[in-house]
């Protein structure tokens, strides 16, 4: 799983990855801001990285994504950590 850094889209690099029998999954583009969503995305990406062997197609990706999100007990700490307070 890679972000959308321009060097990650290099044709030669992509060909080498596929030649090694691996596949590429690019993260959705976003604008980096030090906000809670960045921490949530990084947590989900870390979980998906561990489970990459279980992802073979679109439906299995959606399944693993749902499991990754469900495994996060609460999103509140991400917001509190970034300065958003509960009322």
PDB file of C-alpha atoms in Angstrom:
ATOM      1  CA  UNK A   1       0.000   0.000   0.000  1.00  0.00           C
ATOM      2  CA  UNK A   2       1.476   3.330  -1.046  1.00  0.00           C
ATOM      3  CA  UNK A   3       0.554   6.956  -0.936  1.00  0.00           C
ATOM      4  CA  UNK A   4       0.411   9.035  -4.101  1.00  0.00           C
ATOM      5  CA  UNK A   5       3.979  10.322  -4.070  1.00  0.00           C
ATOM      6  CA  UNK A   6       4.921  10.847  -7.731  1.00  0.00           C
ATOM      7  CA  UNK A   7       7.895   8.463  -7.511  1.00  0.00           C
ATOM      8  CA  UNK A   8       5.508   5.669  -6.507  1.00  0.00           C
ATOM      9  CA  UNK A   9       3.886   5.928  -9.942  1.00  0.00           C
ATOM     10  CA  UNK A  10       7.161   5.405 -11.808  1.00  0.00           C
ATOM     11  CA  UNK A  11       6.489   2.839 -14.570  1.00  0.00           C
ATOM     12  CA  UNK A  12       9.748   0.959 -14.002  1.00  0.00           C
ATOM     13  CA  UNK A  13       9.172   0.678 -10.273  1.00  0.00           C
ATOM     14  CA  UNK A  14       5.595  -0.516 -10.793  1.00  0.00           C
ATOM     15  CA  UNK A  15       6.798  -3.118 -13.325  1.00  0.00           C
ATOM     16  CA  UNK A  16       9.427  -4.402 -10.858  1.00  0.00           C
ATOM     17  CA  UNK A  17       6.836  -4.777  -8.116  1.00  0.00           C
ATOM     18  CA  UNK A  18       4.471  -6.716 -10.375  1.00  0.00           C
ATOM     19  CA  UNK A  19       7.358  -8.817 -11.722  1.00  0.00           C
ATOM     20  CA  UNK A  20       8.123  -9.841  -8.131  1.00  0.00           C
ATOM     21  CA  UNK A  21       4.584 -11.208  -7.854  1.00  0.00           C
ATOM     22  CA  UNK A  22       3.303  -8.371  -5.683  1.00  0.00           C
ATOM     23  CA  UNK A  23       0.413  -6.006  -6.209  1.00  0.00           C
ATOM     24  CA  UNK A  24      -0.030  -2.304  -5.576  1.00  0.00           C
ATOM     25  CA  UNK A  25      -2.782  -0.532  -3.702  1.00  0.00           C
ATOM     26  CA  UNK A  26      -2.641   3.253  -3.669  1.00  0.00           C
ATOM     27  CA  UNK A  27      -4.205   5.241  -0.873  1.00  0.00           C
ATOM     28  CA  UNK A  28      -6.869   7.733  -1.815  1.00  0.00           C
ATOM     29  CA  UNK A  29      -5.403  11.191  -2.368  1.00  0.00           C
ATOM     30  CA  UNK A  30      -5.707  13.573   0.554  1.00  0.00           C
ATOM     31  CA  UNK A  31      -4.180  16.771   1.751  1.00  0.00           C
ATOM     32  CA  UNK A  32      -1.819  16.189   4.668  1.00  0.00           C
ATOM     33  CA  UNK A  33      -2.985  18.111   7.680  1.00  0.00           C
ATOM     34  CA  UNK A  34      -2.132  17.289  11.229  1.00  0.00           C
ATOM     35  CA  UNK A  35      -5.717  16.412  12.026  1.00  0.00           C
ATOM     36  CA  UNK A  36      -7.494  13.408  13.458  1.00  0.00           C
ATOM     37  CA  UNK A  37      -8.260  11.878  10.066  1.00  0.00           C
ATOM     38  CA  UNK A  38      -4.515  11.465   9.400  1.00  0.00           C
ATOM     39  CA  UNK A  39      -4.142   9.344  12.526  1.00  0.00           C
ATOM     40  CA  UNK A  40      -7.233   7.306  11.640  1.00  0.00           C
ATOM     41  CA  UNK A  41      -5.950   6.683   8.075  1.00  0.00           C
ATOM     42  CA  UNK A  42      -2.533   5.655   9.402  1.00  0.00           C
ATOM     43  CA  UNK A  43      -4.114   3.229  11.873  1.00  0.00           C
ATOM     44  CA  UNK A  44      -6.301   1.673   9.183  1.00  0.00           C
ATOM     45  CA  UNK A  45      -3.361   1.486   6.766  1.00  0.00           C
ATOM     46  CA  UNK A  46      -1.267  -0.303   9.391  1.00  0.00           C
ATOM     47  CA  UNK A  47      -4.019  -2.856   9.986  1.00  0.00           C
ATOM     48  CA  UNK A  48      -4.473  -3.433   6.241  1.00  0.00           C
ATOM     49  CA  UNK A  49      -0.710  -3.839   5.775  1.00  0.00           C
ATOM     50  CA  UNK A  50      -0.764  -6.730   8.237  1.00  0.00           C
ATOM     51  CA  UNK A  51      -3.731  -8.302   6.416  1.00  0.00           C
ATOM     52  CA  UNK A  52      -2.509  -7.837   2.804  1.00  0.00           C
ATOM     53  CA  UNK A  53      -2.363 -11.602   2.218  1.00  0.00           C
ATOM     54  CA  UNK A  54      -6.139 -11.769   2.723  1.00  0.00           C
ATOM     55  CA  UNK A  55      -6.799  -9.092   0.069  1.00  0.00           C
ATOM     56  CA  UNK A  56      -7.133 -10.546  -3.424  1.00  0.00           C
ATOM     57  CA  UNK A  57      -9.864  -8.462  -5.051  1.00  0.00           C
ATOM     58  CA  UNK A  58     -12.321  -5.627  -4.487  1.00  0.00           C
ATOM     59  CA  UNK A  59     -14.730  -7.537  -2.239  1.00  0.00           C
ATOM     60  CA  UNK A  60     -11.930  -8.866  -0.021  1.00  0.00           C
ATOM     61  CA  UNK A  61     -10.476  -5.347   0.242  1.00  0.00           C
ATOM     62  CA  UNK A  62     -13.859  -4.006   1.377  1.00  0.00           C
ATOM     63  CA  UNK A  63     -14.193  -6.856   3.854  1.00  0.00           C
ATOM     64  CA  UNK A  64     -10.742  -6.227   5.351  1.00  0.00           C
ATOM     65  CA  UNK A  65     -11.402  -2.487   5.425  1.00  0.00           C
ATOM     66  CA  UNK A  66     -14.643  -3.068   7.346  1.00  0.00           C
ATOM     67  CA  UNK A  67     -12.833  -5.371   9.780  1.00  0.00           C
ATOM     68  CA  UNK A  68     -10.035  -2.811  10.232  1.00  0.00           C
ATOM     69  CA  UNK A  69     -12.488  -0.016  11.021  1.00  0.00           C
ATOM     70  CA  UNK A  70     -14.511  -2.254  13.343  1.00  0.00           C
ATOM     71  CA  UNK A  71     -11.334  -3.186  15.247  1.00  0.00           C
ATOM     72  CA  UNK A  72     -10.768   0.423  16.343  1.00  0.00           C
ATOM     73  CA  UNK A  73     -12.567   0.619  19.710  1.00  0.00           C
ATOM     74  CA  UNK A  74     -13.142   4.383  19.641  1.00  0.00           C
ATOM     75  CA  UNK A  75     -12.317   7.299  17.378  1.00  0.00           C
ATOM     76  CA  UNK A  76     -12.611   9.797  20.229  1.00  0.00           C
ATOM     77  CA  UNK A  77      -8.915   9.641  21.271  1.00  0.00           C
ATOM     78  CA  UNK A  78      -7.864  10.707  17.764  1.00  0.00           C
ATOM     79  CA  UNK A  79      -9.912  13.894  18.088  1.00  0.00           C
ATOM     80  CA  UNK A  80      -8.987  14.608  21.716  1.00  0.00           C
ATOM     81  CA  UNK A  81      -5.294  14.175  20.844  1.00  0.00           C
ATOM     82  CA  UNK A  82      -5.638  16.845  18.135  1.00  0.00           C
ATOM     83  CA  UNK A  83      -7.260  19.377  20.434  1.00  0.00           C
ATOM     84  CA  UNK A  84     -10.941  18.678  19.842  1.00  0.00           C
ATOM     85  CA  UNK A  85     -12.672  18.473  23.188  1.00  0.00           C
ATOM     86  CA  UNK A  86     -15.801  16.689  24.247  1.00  0.00           C
ATOM     87  CA  UNK A  87     -18.701  18.792  25.475  1.00  0.00           C
TER      88      UNK A  87
END
